[in-house]
XYZ file of C-alpha atoms in Angstrom:
420
model
C -92.054 30.091 73.532
C -89.859 33.057 74.521
C -87.988 32.830 71.335
C -90.658 31.478 68.966
C -90.512 27.600 69.256
C -91.885 25.113 71.832
C -90.436 21.899 73.129
C -92.571 19.398 74.894
C -90.529 17.283 77.496
C -91.532 15.848 80.719
C -88.316 16.976 82.579
C -86.319 20.106 82.927
C -82.996 18.546 81.625
C -84.764 17.306 78.421
C -86.496 20.534 77.961
C -83.199 22.301 78.087
C -81.616 19.829 75.755
C -84.566 20.432 73.410
C -84.104 24.049 73.675
C -80.580 23.935 72.998
C -80.943 21.798 69.819
C -83.696 24.170 68.620
C -81.407 27.224 68.938
C -78.659 25.319 67.177
C -81.104 24.225 64.332
C -82.093 27.961 63.869
C -85.727 27.516 65.028
C -85.756 30.719 67.015
C -87.611 33.625 65.314
C -85.906 37.027 65.533
C -89.208 39.023 65.844
C -90.489 36.628 68.583
C -87.196 36.758 70.333
C -87.122 40.606 70.484
C -90.709 40.766 71.765
C -90.075 38.069 74.499
C -86.686 39.553 75.641
C -88.042 43.240 75.532
C -90.909 42.044 77.764
C -88.615 40.299 80.149
C -86.379 43.294 80.253
C -89.294 45.708 81.019
C -90.676 43.413 83.856
C -87.241 42.719 85.519
C -86.042 46.260 85.063
C -89.319 47.760 86.629
C -89.149 45.346 89.422
C -85.405 46.301 90.307
C -85.268 49.964 89.387
C -88.868 51.285 89.444
C -90.945 49.021 91.787
C -93.838 51.290 91.813
C -94.228 50.958 87.893
C -96.467 47.901 87.045
C -93.857 46.154 84.786
C -96.135 43.335 83.739
C -98.923 45.686 82.745
C -96.440 47.805 80.866
C -95.200 44.786 79.102
C -98.495 43.413 78.076
C -99.699 46.877 76.798
C -96.469 47.273 74.819
C -96.665 43.851 73.259
C -100.378 44.311 72.215
C -99.354 47.739 70.720
C -96.234 46.383 68.883
C -97.889 43.242 67.479
C -100.877 45.279 66.277
C -99.177 48.258 64.859
C -96.337 46.548 63.213
C -98.408 43.642 62.063
C -95.838 41.265 63.590
C -98.216 38.207 63.171
C -97.176 38.188 59.516
C -93.614 37.784 60.626
C -94.204 34.690 62.725
C -95.084 36.135 66.095
C -97.616 34.006 67.600
C -100.471 35.887 69.537
C -103.121 34.777 71.935
C -105.899 35.433 69.313
C -109.672 36.170 69.741
C -111.271 34.361 72.596
C -114.888 33.070 72.290
C -117.495 35.626 73.468
C -119.905 35.096 76.247
C -120.227 32.892 79.360
C -119.559 29.036 79.135
C -122.789 27.074 79.398
C -123.766 25.330 82.379
C -124.165 21.533 81.684
C -123.658 18.248 83.247
C -120.712 16.387 81.824
C -121.759 13.352 79.770
C -120.059 10.555 81.508
C -120.784 6.840 81.275
C -120.125 4.083 83.529
C -117.389 2.894 81.253
C -115.673 6.101 81.733
C -115.456 5.881 85.468
C -112.476 3.619 85.834
C -110.209 5.909 83.719
C -111.577 9.035 85.236
C -110.959 7.909 88.826
C -107.315 7.222 88.058
C -106.799 10.405 86.134
C -108.743 12.444 88.693
C -106.620 11.059 91.533
C -103.514 11.962 89.666
C -104.699 15.341 89.154
C -105.723 15.669 92.616
C -102.267 14.986 93.775
C -100.906 17.312 91.040
C -103.147 20.066 92.342
C -101.871 19.560 95.919
C -98.295 19.730 94.644
C -99.017 22.780 92.765
C -100.954 24.535 95.587
C -99.728 23.657 99.157
C -95.925 24.449 98.839
C -96.503 27.781 97.238
C -99.181 28.874 99.774
C -96.958 27.739 102.574
C -93.992 29.560 101.240
C -95.912 32.740 100.606
C -97.639 32.401 104.119
C -94.190 32.160 105.747
C -92.920 35.088 103.769
C -95.741 37.310 104.977
C -96.189 35.767 108.531
C -99.705 34.535 107.719
C -101.268 31.106 108.549
C -102.568 28.697 105.948
C -105.286 25.923 106.754
C -104.457 23.212 103.992
C -107.710 21.389 104.642
C -109.757 24.574 103.948
C -107.515 25.185 100.916
C -108.143 21.742 99.471
C -111.865 22.023 100.082
C -111.779 25.300 98.075
C -109.867 23.540 95.284
C -112.280 20.646 95.272
C -115.272 23.137 95.000
C -113.574 24.948 92.218
C -113.088 21.839 90.236
C -116.598 20.843 90.560
C -117.573 24.310 89.317
C -115.094 23.950 86.500
C -116.575 20.473 85.524
C -120.074 21.944 85.281
C -118.838 24.669 82.950
C -116.596 22.392 80.880
C -113.597 24.038 82.307
C -109.936 22.658 82.963
C -108.811 21.249 86.059
C -108.102 24.007 88.799
C -105.220 24.300 91.112
C -103.610 27.331 93.066
C -101.241 27.443 90.134
C -97.644 28.370 91.158
C -97.133 30.246 88.089
C -100.162 32.591 88.444
C -99.569 32.890 92.220
C -96.101 34.073 91.541
C -97.306 36.580 88.816
C -99.951 37.945 91.411
C -97.252 38.296 94.166
C -94.594 40.079 91.983
C -97.479 42.604 91.165
C -98.524 43.452 94.616
C -101.279 41.188 95.329
C -101.846 40.591 98.928
C -105.393 39.377 99.659
C -108.089 36.997 98.129
C -109.503 40.216 96.528
C -107.038 39.842 93.768
C -108.869 36.790 92.602
C -112.219 38.344 92.665
C -110.923 41.321 90.557
C -109.196 39.155 88.042
C -112.222 36.837 87.551
C -114.411 39.901 87.128
C -112.032 41.107 84.529
C -111.867 37.954 82.625
C -115.712 37.773 82.524
C -115.842 41.393 81.392
C -113.380 40.599 78.536
C -115.468 37.462 77.551
C -118.595 39.353 77.424
C -117.596 42.868 76.260
C -114.126 42.724 74.600
C -113.207 39.273 73.558
C -110.603 40.612 71.073
C -108.843 42.814 73.556
C -105.973 40.370 73.882
C -105.974 39.148 70.403
C -102.560 40.768 69.721
C -100.846 39.905 72.908
C -97.778 37.781 72.009
C -97.322 34.354 73.609
C -93.664 35.369 74.008
C -94.772 38.085 76.393
C -96.742 35.513 78.527
C -93.440 33.363 78.577
C -91.652 36.414 79.771
C -94.103 36.991 82.604
C -93.876 33.327 83.704
C -90.145 33.333 83.627
C -89.693 36.514 85.685
C -92.344 35.271 88.193
C -90.498 31.747 88.679
C -87.434 33.568 89.969
C -89.450 35.129 92.756
C -90.325 31.665 94.015
C -86.610 30.711 94.390
C -86.007 31.260 98.057
C -82.281 31.183 98.285
C -82.104 32.704 101.844
C -84.066 29.833 103.217
C -81.736 27.332 101.760
C -78.776 29.246 103.152
C -80.632 29.165 106.631
C -81.339 25.328 106.202
C -77.673 24.779 105.571
C -76.944 26.291 108.918
C -79.714 24.776 111.000
C -80.505 21.304 109.365
C -78.459 19.843 106.640
C -80.920 16.828 106.473
C -83.864 19.092 105.621
C -81.526 20.935 103.107
C -80.721 17.691 101.437
C -84.492 16.868 101.282
C -85.234 20.153 99.795
C -82.498 19.893 97.143
C -83.537 16.325 96.261
C -86.995 17.280 96.078
C -86.324 20.181 93.724
C -84.037 17.973 91.570
C -86.812 15.154 91.464
C -89.412 17.579 90.392
C -87.136 18.880 87.676
C -85.838 15.528 86.405
C -88.974 13.383 86.861
C -91.752 15.798 86.693
C -94.186 17.106 89.309
C -95.971 13.787 90.072
C -92.990 11.598 90.439
C -90.928 14.288 92.120
C -93.673 14.731 94.753
C -93.592 11.113 95.304
C -89.881 11.196 95.789
C -90.422 13.938 98.317
C -92.999 12.132 100.380
C -91.024 8.813 100.308
C -87.846 10.656 101.529
C -89.974 12.407 104.265
C -91.369 9.372 105.535
C -87.891 7.740 105.642
C -86.506 10.728 107.569
C -89.372 10.395 110.109
C -88.900 6.726 110.577
C -85.151 7.416 111.048
C -85.924 10.088 113.825
C -88.476 7.782 115.444
C -86.020 4.732 115.299
C -83.496 6.188 117.332
C -84.976 9.237 119.307
C -83.308 11.214 121.896
C -83.369 9.849 125.537
C -81.569 11.067 128.644
C -80.736 10.214 132.042
C -81.653 12.948 134.363
C -80.220 14.286 137.502
C -80.334 17.377 139.823
C -77.966 20.352 139.823
C -77.127 21.912 143.126
C -78.873 25.228 143.749
C -80.756 24.802 140.575
C -84.408 23.728 140.158
C -85.582 20.764 138.163
C -84.152 17.580 136.610
C -81.552 17.911 133.851
C -80.017 15.820 131.105
C -76.869 14.368 132.367
C -75.154 14.372 128.800
C -75.713 18.153 128.826
C -75.002 18.799 132.435
C -72.190 16.480 133.740
C -72.373 18.202 137.141
C -75.875 16.849 137.795
C -76.232 14.509 140.789
C -77.845 11.221 140.445
C -79.988 9.835 143.192
C -78.285 6.787 144.644
C -79.686 3.591 143.557
C -82.057 5.211 141.086
C -82.128 5.849 137.322
C -84.374 8.769 136.193
C -84.810 8.025 132.513
C -86.665 9.968 129.892
C -87.653 8.839 126.360
C -88.593 11.593 123.852
C -90.781 9.683 121.546
C -93.872 7.594 121.327
C -93.007 3.855 121.935
C -93.783 1.807 118.856
C -92.436 -1.228 116.907
C -89.627 0.744 115.378
C -87.965 2.012 118.634
C -89.146 -0.612 121.070
C -85.896 -2.575 121.348
C -84.008 0.684 121.440
C -85.874 1.801 124.362
C -85.105 -1.403 126.156
C -81.338 -1.276 125.285
C -81.251 2.326 126.597
C -82.886 1.285 129.907
C -80.335 -1.537 130.222
C -77.394 0.804 129.373
C -78.478 3.363 131.989
C -78.573 0.657 134.633
C -75.230 -0.950 133.697
C -73.574 2.261 133.562
C -74.030 2.933 137.274
C -71.451 1.389 139.592
C -73.872 0.892 142.420
C -76.900 -1.560 142.360
C -79.906 0.055 140.986
C -83.207 -0.446 142.944
C -85.728 1.838 141.055
C -85.951 3.024 137.383
C -88.315 5.987 137.247
C -89.651 6.562 133.625
C -90.170 10.319 132.879
C -92.996 9.377 130.408
C -94.444 12.797 129.614
C -92.841 12.855 126.102
C -94.398 9.404 125.179
C -97.559 10.053 123.657
C -98.471 6.367 122.476
C -97.627 2.780 122.974
C -98.374 0.139 120.398
C -98.799 -3.671 120.818
C -95.162 -4.367 119.924
C -93.981 -1.991 122.494
C -96.284 -3.286 125.077
C -94.798 -6.748 124.559
C -91.415 -5.274 124.948
C -92.480 -3.539 128.109
C -93.837 -6.883 129.459
C -90.406 -8.545 128.747
C -88.670 -5.612 130.266
C -90.524 -5.896 133.492
C -89.568 -9.615 133.666
C -86.072 -8.713 133.234
C -86.072 -5.936 135.773
C -87.784 -8.173 138.279
C -85.091 -10.857 137.950
C -82.529 -8.032 138.696
C -84.596 -6.933 141.654
C -85.291 -3.365 139.942
C -88.663 -1.777 140.308
C -90.027 0.095 137.265
C -92.296 3.137 138.002
C -93.666 5.704 135.798
C -94.177 9.419 136.286
C -96.128 12.208 134.246
C -97.650 9.751 131.730
C -100.544 11.159 130.004
C -104.079 9.759 130.760
C -104.586 8.329 127.287
C -101.458 6.539 127.487
C -102.144 5.192 130.932
C -105.471 3.925 129.388
C -103.335 1.928 126.841
C -101.167 0.481 129.725
C -104.358 -0.670 131.344
C -105.805 -2.139 128.156
C -102.489 -4.220 127.686
C -102.618 -5.295 131.464
C -99.250 -3.542 132.063
C -100.788 -1.085 134.626
C -101.543 -3.986 136.869
C -98.015 -5.470 136.540
C -96.467 -2.044 137.254
C -98.985 -1.290 139.840
C -101.577 1.622 139.804
C -99.730 3.012 142.885
C -96.541 3.211 140.950
C -98.124 5.586 138.150
C -97.003 8.716 139.650
C -98.534 12.138 138.531
C -95.141 13.996 138.799
C -91.505 13.204 138.893
C -91.282 14.982 142.263
C -93.930 12.509 143.743
C -92.038 9.488 142.337
C -88.681 10.739 143.911
C -90.385 11.364 147.220
C -91.855 7.781 147.102
C -88.382 6.362 146.351
C -86.492 8.236 149.073
C -89.228 7.192 151.468
C -88.991 3.502 150.400
C -85.296 3.178 150.668
C -85.119 5.368 153.956
C -83.026 8.241 152.394
C -83.350 11.967 153.114
C -85.202 13.728 150.357
C -83.410 16.810 149.047
C -85.350 19.899 148.212
C -87.522 18.904 145.290
C -89.651 20.163 142.472
C -91.215 18.742 139.417
C -89.580 20.877 136.676
C -87.636 19.109 133.912
C -84.834 20.847 132.233
C -82.936 20.203 129.027
């Protein structure tokens, strides 16, 4: 529309191909192209060289003046035209029961589209400004707006990435922007419905194009490249998916990849054998602190994730490896369970089998720092009785004291801090 013709495609590559074919076929209109490029130049120029000048407003006023004074509509420049005068009438939609099936399917798709159009932009702007966004409240507001739009025969409502970007580039900072904008639209509908009749569509295209560049956060991509290549890949694949497949399918790809990444992390979470460092408080990861001292005959093991079906076998393998890596016979395994926030039935079965295996090797399993809710799960599964309520220690320090007392060894100075 910036150059006088439109192409309707579901993906960015097809849109670009259609645009290129249109240019090659000579579909671009000179007058429309001049208006569009001039509007884009004014907006971008003001943003870079005169940020105090409202470039969008200047482009809109210039477009209206040029189209009206030069009668450019006769030369093929498409304008907004006159809008209907007055308020839309309040009325209940005439929907029959036969329409409900199709409406539910379409409404569900629109809801996901509104979510995709609203949440990423609001989070990006909140991060940029240091604000906080409540996504639940945001969706409630979107839902209420859509109910109102339905009663007034309006279009589906979302946060709109394009309109948000336009508002952001023109200095909007609070919700008052929306209130003022709504009041202005109502005033135009009632008192000046032909005010925008000469506004060129090409100018609107220029506004959206210039605003889209604001949403491209290249510094964040560079930061992701340094701190998390996995999240960088997810970001790039999501962007390509939305561009190639469209918003709905692209969002589906993003959700699927995020779930796969979550399962990957949960499948093989971090775990550590902990030891003490001389003249330093706490218990520390042996992999990060090779100088840490291990208690003789004891494995202090930490598992940094909930226990569930995907990582249950991995947990058991890590326990076995920690025992087998020690040259001396192991008497106790102390599970530092503070990071374990849940245990499902598959993990409970694994723990039962692991207890049998450890018993056969004369190894005692005790638990330290387990959350109350997770202890309740152990009791429900019958595992607390097998481990022993007295073996569910409140702190690592109390478990270590009990071990040294049980084996008759001197207890070094202790504390309950757990280090990296």
